[in-house]
């Protein structure tokens, strides 16, 4: 954990070992959620790890499967009840519930993207790359670099899964 004041100087204030390739993080209160950018082909499926930050120290929370390989991005839903993870390698988006104490309760849903893009050398299949929450909090928008699409989801009102509501192709 790094403290970075406006002058650009920075100080490491806490460190935590034991998470393989934590490439992207999102923070909510005293919890930090990170992807563990790994893959099942190497024997360690992609994961999401909850980290507790308390009085300058970090401690491990739960680790749960992300629903795919090479998770590269994570965001928190508008209602703060879910994390949404983009699995680049397998080209899908996972929805995981946040438990009452901030830990990851488990994987609720996975949506697989399909298709290719115009550059077959690097767009041979889907590569979910990031997700953002719409300004009104109603939608999750997933960018897929493998298909050149934005895929729009809604978290169902029963809070158990995602519903795909639209796909927008990005012009070449």
XYZ file of N, CA, C and O in Angstrom:
688
model
N 0.866 -1.153 0.000
C 0.000 0.000 0.000
C 0.912 1.215 0.000
O 1.863 1.283 0.763
N 0.619 2.157 -0.869
C 1.479 3.321 -1.038
C 0.696 4.583 -0.709
O -0.438 4.757 -1.152
N 1.307 5.464 0.067
C 0.753 6.774 0.340
C 1.396 7.739 -0.656
O 2.621 7.814 -0.735
N 0.576 8.447 -1.437
C 1.118 9.367 -2.422
C 0.462 10.728 -2.267
O -0.653 10.952 -2.739
N 1.130 11.669 -1.595
C 0.596 13.029 -1.445
C 0.640 13.774 -2.774
O 1.263 13.319 -3.730
N -0.013 14.936 -2.835
C -0.090 15.707 -4.089
C 1.261 16.075 -4.702
O 1.345 16.280 -5.905
N 2.333 16.136 -3.903
C 3.630 16.520 -4.461
C 4.288 15.398 -5.264
O 5.342 15.588 -5.851
N 3.665 14.208 -5.306
C 4.188 13.106 -6.119
C 5.144 12.193 -5.380
O 5.482 11.124 -5.873
N 5.598 12.592 -4.221
C 6.449 11.709 -3.429
C 5.598 10.542 -2.951
O 4.388 10.654 -2.816
N 6.212 9.415 -2.701
C 5.427 8.285 -2.215
C 6.199 7.495 -1.168
O 7.427 7.515 -1.129
N 5.435 6.839 -0.318
C 5.987 6.048 0.762
C 5.208 4.742 0.835
O 3.973 4.749 0.812
N 5.918 3.629 0.927
C 5.261 2.340 1.143
C 4.855 2.293 2.612
O 5.689 2.444 3.503
N 3.562 2.112 2.873
C 3.081 2.105 4.254
C 2.700 0.697 4.730
O 2.593 0.469 5.922
N 2.499 -0.229 3.801
C 2.188 -1.606 4.176
C 2.436 -2.502 2.976
O 2.302 -2.069 1.833
N 2.793 -3.747 3.243
C 3.014 -4.724 2.174
C 2.400 -6.052 2.587
O 2.247 -6.340 3.784
N 2.041 -6.846 1.592
C 1.439 -8.149 1.845
C 1.954 -9.116 0.794
O 1.900 -8.826 -0.394
N 2.455 -10.249 1.231
C 2.969 -11.265 0.314
C 1.957 -12.403 0.184
O 1.044 -12.526 0.974
N 2.158 -13.226 -0.841
C 1.365 -14.432 -0.971
C 0.246 -14.382 -1.993
O -0.549 -15.306 -2.081
N 0.176 -13.317 -2.787
C -0.820 -13.237 -3.864
C -0.052 -13.241 -5.176
O 0.792 -12.379 -5.410
N -0.347 -14.209 -6.019
C 0.337 -14.325 -7.297
C -0.197 -13.297 -8.277
O -1.392 -13.245 -8.536
N 0.687 -12.483 -8.817
C 0.396 -11.507 -9.858
C -0.868 -10.678 -9.593
O -1.822 -10.711 -10.368
N -0.878 -9.899 -8.511
C -2.038 -9.030 -8.228
C -2.002 -7.802 -9.125
O -1.476 -6.768 -8.762
N -2.585 -7.908 -10.309
C -2.359 -6.890 -11.335
C -3.327 -5.719 -11.324
O -3.050 -4.705 -11.956
N -4.468 -5.819 -10.652
C -5.402 -4.693 -10.604
C -6.190 -4.773 -9.307
O -6.560 -5.867 -8.880
N -6.475 -3.618 -8.717
C -7.168 -3.581 -7.430
C -8.299 -2.559 -7.432
O -8.267 -1.593 -8.175
N -9.267 -2.806 -6.557
C -10.355 -1.850 -6.307
C -10.541 -1.778 -4.798
O -10.415 -2.786 -4.103
N -10.858 -0.604 -4.295
C -10.972 -0.423 -2.840
C -12.368 0.036 -2.453
O -12.978 0.871 -3.120
N -12.854 -0.524 -1.350
C -14.137 -0.127 -0.760
C -13.953 -0.116 0.747
O -13.802 -1.165 1.363
N -13.938 1.073 1.335
C -13.741 1.169 2.784
C -12.401 0.587 3.194
O -11.369 0.919 2.619
N -12.423 -0.329 4.157
C -11.177 -0.935 4.623
C -10.830 -2.216 3.862
O -9.913 -2.939 4.246
N -11.549 -2.497 2.779
C -11.280 -3.686 1.974
C -10.672 -3.293 0.627
O -11.069 -2.312 0.013
N -9.716 -4.108 0.200
C -9.107 -3.981 -1.119
C -9.357 -5.312 -1.822
O -9.134 -6.374 -1.235
N -9.828 -5.245 -3.038
C -10.081 -6.456 -3.825
C -9.114 -6.464 -4.992
O -8.976 -5.459 -5.695
N -8.425 -7.578 -5.190
C -7.462 -7.676 -6.277
C -7.683 -8.946 -7.076
O -8.164 -9.949 -6.537
N -7.339 -8.873 -8.350
C -7.318 -10.088 -9.145
C -5.962 -10.745 -8.953
O -4.964 -10.078 -8.694
N -5.936 -12.060 -9.051
C -4.701 -12.828 -9.089
C -4.613 -13.358 -10.511
O -5.303 -14.313 -10.878
N -3.810 -12.673 -11.326
C -3.784 -12.933 -12.762
C -3.002 -14.210 -13.053
O -1.813 -14.192 -13.371
N -3.711 -15.327 -12.926
C -3.158 -16.662 -13.120
C -4.091 -17.437 -14.047
O -5.136 -16.931 -14.455
N -3.707 -18.692 -14.360
C -4.557 -19.476 -15.263
C -4.538 -20.951 -14.910
O -3.568 -21.467 -14.346
N -5.623 -21.634 -15.265
C -5.770 -23.044 -14.929
C -4.758 -23.914 -15.668
O -4.369 -24.960 -15.165
N -4.289 -23.480 -16.854
C -3.280 -24.232 -17.588
C -1.976 -24.357 -16.817
O -1.230 -25.318 -16.981
N -1.689 -23.382 -15.966
C -0.482 -23.403 -15.133
C -0.781 -23.977 -13.751
O 0.056 -23.918 -12.855
N -1.992 -24.500 -13.565
C -2.334 -25.144 -12.303
C -2.925 -24.240 -11.243
O -3.188 -24.681 -10.130
N -3.115 -22.979 -11.542
C -3.711 -22.066 -10.574
C -4.754 -21.211 -11.276
O -4.425 -20.207 -11.907
N -6.039 -21.597 -11.195
C -7.083 -20.820 -11.863
C -7.074 -19.362 -11.416
O -6.663 -19.048 -10.301
N -7.530 -18.485 -12.306
C -7.617 -17.074 -11.971
C -8.413 -16.876 -10.692
O -9.334 -17.624 -10.396
N -8.044 -15.858 -9.940
C -8.711 -15.650 -8.664
C -8.953 -14.199 -8.322
O -8.443 -13.289 -8.974
N -9.766 -14.027 -7.293
C -10.043 -12.730 -6.694
C -9.710 -12.874 -5.212
O -10.107 -13.852 -4.574
N -8.980 -11.910 -4.677
C -8.554 -11.962 -3.284
C -9.052 -10.715 -2.557
O -8.924 -9.597 -3.057
N -9.624 -10.919 -1.384
C -10.006 -9.815 -0.507
C -8.853 -9.552 0.455
O -8.282 -10.487 1.017
N -8.531 -8.289 0.631
C -7.460 -7.885 1.534
C -8.053 -6.870 2.511
O -8.707 -5.918 2.109
N -7.799 -7.089 3.784
C -8.291 -6.184 4.813
C -7.192 -5.173 5.159
O -6.046 -5.546 5.376
N -7.560 -3.882 5.172
C -6.626 -2.817 5.551
C -7.103 -2.229 6.873
O -8.207 -1.691 6.956
N -6.266 -2.363 7.906
C -6.652 -1.879 9.225
C -5.445 -1.265 9.918
O -4.428 -1.927 10.127
N -5.545 -0.011 10.263
C -4.522 0.726 11.009
C -3.123 0.520 10.430
O -2.176 0.209 11.141
N -3.009 0.686 9.109
C -1.712 0.624 8.454
C -1.198 -0.773 8.161
O -0.068 -0.914 7.683
N -1.974 -1.805 8.443
C -1.543 -3.166 8.125
C -2.514 -3.801 7.135
O -3.683 -3.435 7.065
N -1.998 -4.757 6.399
C -2.795 -5.514 5.441
C -2.842 -6.969 5.874
O -1.838 -7.508 6.348
N -3.993 -7.613 5.697
C -4.103 -9.044 6.004
C -4.973 -9.728 4.955
O -5.872 -9.108 4.377
N -4.679 -10.997 4.725
C -5.414 -11.781 3.733
C -6.841 -12.040 4.187
O -7.088 -12.360 5.340
N -7.762 -11.895 3.248
C -9.138 -12.333 3.436
C -9.337 -13.569 2.573
O -8.403 -14.339 2.367
N -10.504 -13.721 2.031
C -10.808 -14.886 1.214
C -10.188 -14.787 -0.175
O -9.943 -13.702 -0.695
N -9.953 -15.963 -0.774
C -9.554 -16.066 -2.185
C -10.586 -16.953 -2.847
O -10.883 -18.047 -2.352
N -11.148 -16.479 -3.933
C -12.168 -17.227 -4.659
C -11.808 -17.273 -6.145
O -11.163 -16.357 -6.657
N -12.256 -18.323 -6.846
C -12.042 -18.368 -8.297
C -12.753 -17.209 -8.988
O -13.855 -16.821 -8.586
N -12.125 -16.676 -10.022
C -12.698 -15.553 -10.772
C -13.666 -16.014 -11.855
O -14.345 -15.192 -12.451
N -13.682 -17.306 -12.143
C -14.549 -17.828 -13.193
C -13.863 -17.951 -14.537
O -14.495 -18.305 -15.527
N -12.565 -17.665 -14.597
C -11.838 -17.762 -15.858
C -10.343 -17.602 -15.663
O -9.842 -17.555 -14.541
N -9.645 -17.512 -16.781
C -8.188 -17.402 -16.771
C -7.718 -15.974 -17.005
O -8.349 -15.206 -17.725
N -6.600 -15.647 -16.404
C -5.926 -14.367 -16.527
C -6.840 -13.174 -16.212
O -6.978 -12.244 -17.003
N -7.478 -13.169 -15.033
C -8.281 -11.996 -14.665
C -7.387 -10.758 -14.635
O -6.299 -10.798 -14.066
N -7.862 -9.681 -15.265
C -7.005 -8.501 -15.406
C -7.623 -7.220 -14.855
O -6.938 -6.215 -14.767
N -8.902 -7.248 -14.496
C -9.549 -6.029 -14.020
C -10.670 -6.392 -13.060
O -11.299 -7.440 -13.204
N -10.906 -5.507 -12.101
C -11.969 -5.722 -11.125
C -12.619 -4.381 -10.800
O -11.937 -3.349 -10.767
N -13.922 -4.381 -10.600
C -14.618 -3.175 -10.142
C -15.692 -3.595 -9.137
O -16.017 -4.772 -9.013
N -16.229 -2.613 -8.440
C -17.235 -2.849 -7.400
C -18.570 -2.292 -7.894
O -18.627 -1.185 -8.436
N -19.641 -3.060 -7.698
C -20.972 -2.624 -8.141
C -21.409 -1.378 -7.377
O -20.916 -1.084 -6.280
N -22.355 -0.660 -7.952
C -22.847 0.589 -7.349
C -23.424 0.361 -5.960
O -23.277 1.208 -5.075
N -24.057 -0.783 -5.736
C -24.645 -1.060 -4.422
C -23.629 -1.628 -3.432
O -23.961 -1.915 -2.289
N -22.388 -1.808 -3.877
C -21.266 -2.286 -3.039
C -21.437 -3.735 -2.581
O -20.756 -4.184 -1.668
N -22.313 -4.497 -3.240
C -22.554 -5.890 -2.858
C -21.804 -6.897 -3.707
O -21.803 -8.087 -3.387
N -21.182 -6.442 -4.807
C -20.529 -7.365 -5.725
C -19.225 -6.791 -6.248
O -19.067 -5.575 -6.339
N -18.314 -7.691 -6.634
C -17.189 -7.310 -7.472
C -17.428 -7.968 -8.823
O -17.993 -9.062 -8.912
N -17.017 -7.285 -9.868
C -17.133 -7.785 -11.229
C -15.720 -7.885 -11.764
O -14.945 -6.924 -11.691
N -15.367 -9.063 -12.279
C -14.005 -9.310 -12.732
C -13.995 -9.649 -14.219
O -14.885 -10.348 -14.708
N -13.002 -9.104 -14.924
C -12.808 -9.382 -16.347
C -11.704 -10.420 -16.483
O -10.577 -10.185 -16.054
N -12.036 -11.554 -17.083
C -11.073 -12.639 -17.297
C -10.589 -12.584 -18.745
O -11.270 -13.051 -19.661
N -9.407 -12.010 -18.931
C -8.868 -11.766 -20.268
C -8.639 -13.064 -21.040
O -9.045 -13.185 -22.192
N -7.994 -14.025 -20.422
C -7.612 -15.254 -21.117
C -8.779 -16.084 -21.595
O -8.747 -16.647 -22.690
N -9.813 -16.181 -20.801
C -10.971 -16.993 -21.181
C -12.086 -16.154 -21.794
O -13.082 -16.703 -22.269
N -11.944 -14.834 -21.786
C -12.906 -13.968 -22.457
C -14.272 -13.958 -21.811
O -15.291 -13.989 -22.491
N -14.301 -13.884 -20.472
C -15.597 -13.831 -19.796
C -15.574 -12.858 -18.634
O -14.525 -12.341 -18.250
N -16.751 -12.609 -18.081
C -16.928 -11.688 -16.961
C -17.555 -12.465 -15.816
O -18.522 -13.199 -16.017
N -16.983 -12.328 -14.620
C -17.502 -13.011 -13.437
C -18.101 -12.035 -12.438
O -17.624 -10.904 -12.295
N -19.157 -12.479 -11.767
C -19.823 -11.700 -10.730
C -19.659 -12.439 -9.410
O -20.054 -13.595 -9.288
N -19.056 -11.780 -8.417
C -18.823 -12.385 -7.116
C -19.456 -11.536 -6.027
O -19.294 -10.316 -6.010
N -20.160 -12.180 -5.111
C -20.833 -11.478 -4.014
C -19.825 -11.120 -2.925
O -18.953 -11.899 -2.587
N -19.976 -9.911 -2.386
C -19.199 -9.476 -1.222
C -20.012 -9.832 0.013
O -21.185 -9.476 0.122
N -19.404 -10.552 0.946
C -20.081 -10.955 2.173
C -20.227 -9.809 3.160
O -19.691 -8.712 2.969
N -20.922 -10.065 4.248
C -21.217 -9.025 5.234
C -19.978 -8.445 5.903
O -19.982 -7.296 6.323
N -18.917 -9.205 6.000
C -17.684 -8.714 6.623
C -16.673 -8.221 5.590
O -15.533 -7.950 5.914
N -17.098 -8.126 4.318
C -16.225 -7.623 3.265
C -15.472 -8.681 2.493
O -14.859 -8.383 1.474
N -15.490 -9.929 2.964
C -14.828 -10.997 2.230
C -15.628 -11.360 0.986
O -16.806 -11.021 0.862
N -14.996 -12.081 0.073
C -15.679 -12.554 -1.132
C -16.422 -13.832 -0.767
O -15.817 -14.823 -0.364
N -17.745 -13.793 -0.900
C -18.572 -14.941 -0.516
C -18.529 -16.041 -1.570
O -18.651 -17.212 -1.237
N -18.379 -15.696 -2.824
C -18.306 -16.715 -3.855
C -18.718 -16.204 -5.207
O -19.207 -15.084 -5.368
N -18.512 -17.068 -6.198
C -18.816 -16.756 -7.586
C -20.290 -17.005 -7.849
O -20.775 -18.114 -7.691
N -21.022 -15.959 -8.216
C -22.453 -16.081 -8.486
C -22.755 -16.376 -9.945
O -23.706 -17.080 -10.247
N -21.982 -15.789 -10.865
C -22.319 -15.920 -12.275
C -21.086 -15.665 -13.123
O -20.181 -14.928 -12.728
N -21.068 -16.277 -14.316
C -20.032 -16.049 -15.317
C -20.721 -15.900 -16.666
O -21.594 -16.699 -17.007
N -20.343 -14.870 -17.425
C -20.877 -14.679 -18.773
C -19.739 -14.777 -19.774
O -18.787 -13.999 -19.713
N -19.857 -15.729 -20.679
C -18.843 -15.960 -21.704
C -19.108 -15.084 -22.922
O -20.218 -15.057 -23.438
N -18.082 -14.375 -23.371
C -18.175 -13.618 -24.612
C -17.785 -14.547 -25.762
O -17.120 -15.563 -25.563
N -18.175 -14.199 -26.989
C -17.868 -15.027 -28.156
C -17.564 -14.139 -29.345
O -18.043 -13.003 -29.426
N -16.767 -14.663 -30.256
C -16.478 -13.942 -31.486
C -15.003 -13.638 -31.639
O -14.177 -14.018 -30.805
N -14.686 -12.939 -32.721
C -13.322 -12.533 -33.027
C -13.342 -11.085 -33.469
O -14.397 -10.511 -33.712
N -12.159 -10.526 -33.599
C -12.036 -9.159 -34.091
C -11.356 -9.141 -35.442
O -10.962 -10.182 -35.967
N -11.192 -7.959 -36.028
C -10.610 -7.864 -37.371
C -9.123 -8.216 -37.436
O -8.639 -8.611 -38.487
N -8.392 -8.105 -36.340
C -6.966 -8.435 -36.330
C -6.809 -9.848 -35.775
O -6.640 -10.045 -34.574
N -6.843 -10.850 -36.657
C -6.849 -12.245 -36.212
C -5.558 -12.662 -35.506
O -5.549 -13.662 -34.794
N -4.493 -11.908 -35.669
C -3.248 -12.239 -34.971
C -3.383 -12.059 -33.462
O -2.767 -12.776 -32.689
N -4.215 -11.110 -33.022
C -4.372 -10.895 -31.583
C -5.834 -10.900 -31.139
O -6.122 -10.727 -29.960
N -6.743 -11.097 -32.077
C -8.170 -11.106 -31.752
C -8.808 -12.414 -32.224
O -9.859 -12.432 -32.827
N -8.129 -13.515 -31.895
C -8.592 -14.835 -32.308
C -9.805 -15.306 -31.517
O -10.457 -16.278 -31.874
N -10.108 -14.612 -30.447
C -11.251 -14.938 -29.606
C -11.486 -13.805 -28.625
O -10.778 -12.795 -28.634
N -12.481 -13.961 -27.757
C -12.802 -12.891 -26.812
C -11.705 -12.694 -25.768
O -11.049 -13.652 -25.362
N -11.520 -11.441 -25.366
C -10.573 -11.073 -24.304
C -11.210 -9.960 -23.468
O -10.969 -8.773 -23.713
N -12.046 -10.333 -22.504
C -12.650 -9.332 -21.611
C -11.518 -8.581 -20.922
O -10.616 -9.192 -20.358
N -11.558 -7.270 -20.984
C -10.420 -6.481 -20.519
C -10.725 -5.560 -19.350
O -9.862 -5.292 -18.524
N -11.946 -5.058 -19.251
C -12.289 -4.190 -18.128
C -13.800 -4.079 -18.015
O -14.529 -4.364 -18.955
N -14.244 -3.667 -16.838
C -15.661 -3.391 -16.614
C -15.772 -2.084 -15.840
O -14.918 -1.767 -15.018
N -16.811 -1.342 -16.140
C -17.110 -0.122 -15.399
C -18.598 -0.113 -15.085
O -19.401 -0.732 -15.779
N -18.949 0.601 -14.039
C -20.344 0.762 -13.659
C -20.841 2.046 -14.305
O -20.154 3.072 -14.271
N -22.026 2.001 -14.918
C -22.591 3.193 -15.548
C -22.832 4.271 -14.490
O -23.009 3.954 -13.307
N -22.845 5.543 -14.892
C -23.032 6.630 -13.923
C -24.292 6.495 -13.065
O -24.293 6.886 -11.903
N -25.356 5.913 -13.617
C -26.584 5.749 -12.838
C -26.568 4.491 -11.972
O -27.496 4.235 -11.214
N -25.500 3.687 -12.075
C -25.356 2.487 -11.258
C -26.172 1.301 -11.720
O -26.129 0.242 -11.118
N -26.910 1.452 -12.812
C -27.818 0.405 -13.284
C -27.144 -0.664 -14.133
O -27.635 -1.787 -14.225
N -26.038 -0.315 -14.782
C -25.429 -1.219 -15.759
C -23.954 -1.444 -15.483
O -23.279 -0.600 -14.909
N -23.477 -2.579 -15.965
C -22.062 -2.912 -15.976
C -21.669 -2.952 -17.444
O -22.315 -3.638 -18.242
N -20.631 -2.232 -17.831
C -20.190 -2.195 -19.220
C -18.824 -2.859 -19.296
O -17.877 -2.418 -18.653
N -18.750 -3.943 -20.075
C -17.508 -4.707 -20.217
C -16.886 -4.425 -21.575
O -17.559 -4.552 -22.606
N -15.623 -4.043 -21.585
C -14.884 -3.852 -22.838
C -14.192 -5.158 -23.180
O -13.502 -5.747 -22.339
N -14.379 -5.620 -24.412
C -13.738 -6.856 -24.871
C -12.788 -6.510 -26.010
O -13.222 -6.087 -27.085
N -11.485 -6.684 -25.764
C -10.474 -6.346 -26.767
C -10.387 -7.386 -27.874
O -9.890 -7.102 -28.959
N -10.856 -8.600 -27.627
C -10.792 -9.653 -28.633
C -11.895 -9.574 -29.658
O -11.746 -10.056 -30.780
N -13.018 -8.988 -29.294
C -14.157 -8.894 -30.213
C -14.464 -7.466 -30.639
O -15.368 -7.257 -31.448
N -13.735 -6.507 -30.106
C -13.997 -5.080 -30.360
C -15.438 -4.718 -30.032
O -16.146 -4.101 -30.834
N -15.881 -5.109 -28.834
C -17.253 -4.841 -28.413
C -17.289 -4.289 -26.998
O -16.397 -4.550 -26.186
N -18.359 -3.544 -26.729
C -18.742 -3.192 -25.376
C -19.985 -4.018 -25.077
O -20.967 -3.963 -25.829
N -19.934 -4.801 -24.012
C -21.059 -5.661 -23.647
C -21.693 -5.070 -22.397
O -21.010 -4.828 -21.404
N -22.991 -4.822 -22.456
C -23.705 -4.168 -21.368
C -24.516 -5.207 -20.602
O -25.266 -5.989 -21.191
N -24.339 -5.209 -19.286
C -25.037 -6.131 -18.389
C -25.816 -5.341 -17.354
O -25.504 -4.196 -17.059
N -26.782 -6.006 -16.762
C -27.486 -5.497 -15.596
C -27.394 -6.581 -14.523
O -27.543 -7.759 -14.821
N -27.157 -6.166 -13.285
C -27.213 -7.124 -12.183
C -28.686 -7.306 -11.846
O -29.384 -6.333 -11.576
N -29.158 -8.540 -11.897
C -30.579 -8.800 -11.647
C -30.990 -8.333 -10.260
O -30.197 -8.348 -9.317
N -32.256 -7.953 -10.130
C -32.753 -7.420 -8.862
C -32.668 -8.440 -7.738
O -32.593 -8.077 -6.576
N -32.647 -9.718 -8.059
C -32.495 -10.729 -7.003
C -31.032 -10.884 -6.602
O -30.705 -11.688 -5.751
N -30.158 -10.104 -7.245
C -28.736 -10.030 -6.889
C -28.020 -11.370 -6.941
O -27.186 -11.668 -6.098
N -28.336 -12.163 -7.926
C -27.618 -13.428 -8.029
C -26.903 -13.598 -9.355
O -26.044 -14.456 -9.453
N -27.270 -12.817 -10.386
C -26.594 -13.020 -11.657
C -26.654 -11.773 -12.534
O -27.309 -10.796 -12.213
N -25.932 -11.860 -13.648
C -25.908 -10.791 -14.639
C -26.838 -11.143 -15.792
O -26.959 -12.314 -16.155
N -27.455 -10.145 -16.376
C -28.238 -10.319 -17.589
C -27.615 -9.448 -18.669
O -27.427 -8.240 -18.461
N -27.309 -10.054 -19.792
C -26.759 -9.303 -20.921
C -27.902 -8.536 -21.580
O -28.902 -9.125 -21.968
N -27.760 -7.209 -21.682
C -28.844 -6.405 -22.233
C -28.516 -5.765 -23.579
O -29.421 -5.375 -24.301
N -27.214 -5.663 -23.927
C -26.869 -5.033 -25.193
C -25.399 -5.313 -25.523
O -24.598 -5.565 -24.629
N -25.094 -5.240 -26.806
C -23.715 -5.337 -27.269
C -23.522 -4.247 -28.311
O -24.335 -4.095 -29.218
N -22.439 -3.496 -28.157
C -22.135 -2.420 -29.086
C -20.788 -2.733 -29.730
O -19.788 -2.879 -29.025
N -20.770 -2.870 -31.056
C -19.521 -3.105 -31.755
C -18.768 -1.795 -31.889
O -19.353 -0.746 -32.182
N -17.461 -1.866 -31.679
C -16.614 -0.690 -31.791
C -16.160 -0.606 -33.243
O -15.620 -1.582 -33.780
N -16.368 0.521 -33.929
C -15.965 0.617 -35.340
C -14.456 0.468 -35.497
O -13.688 0.938 -34.657
N -14.063 -0.181 -36.561
C -12.625 -0.409 -36.827
C -11.938 0.860 -37.256
O -12.487 1.788 -37.725
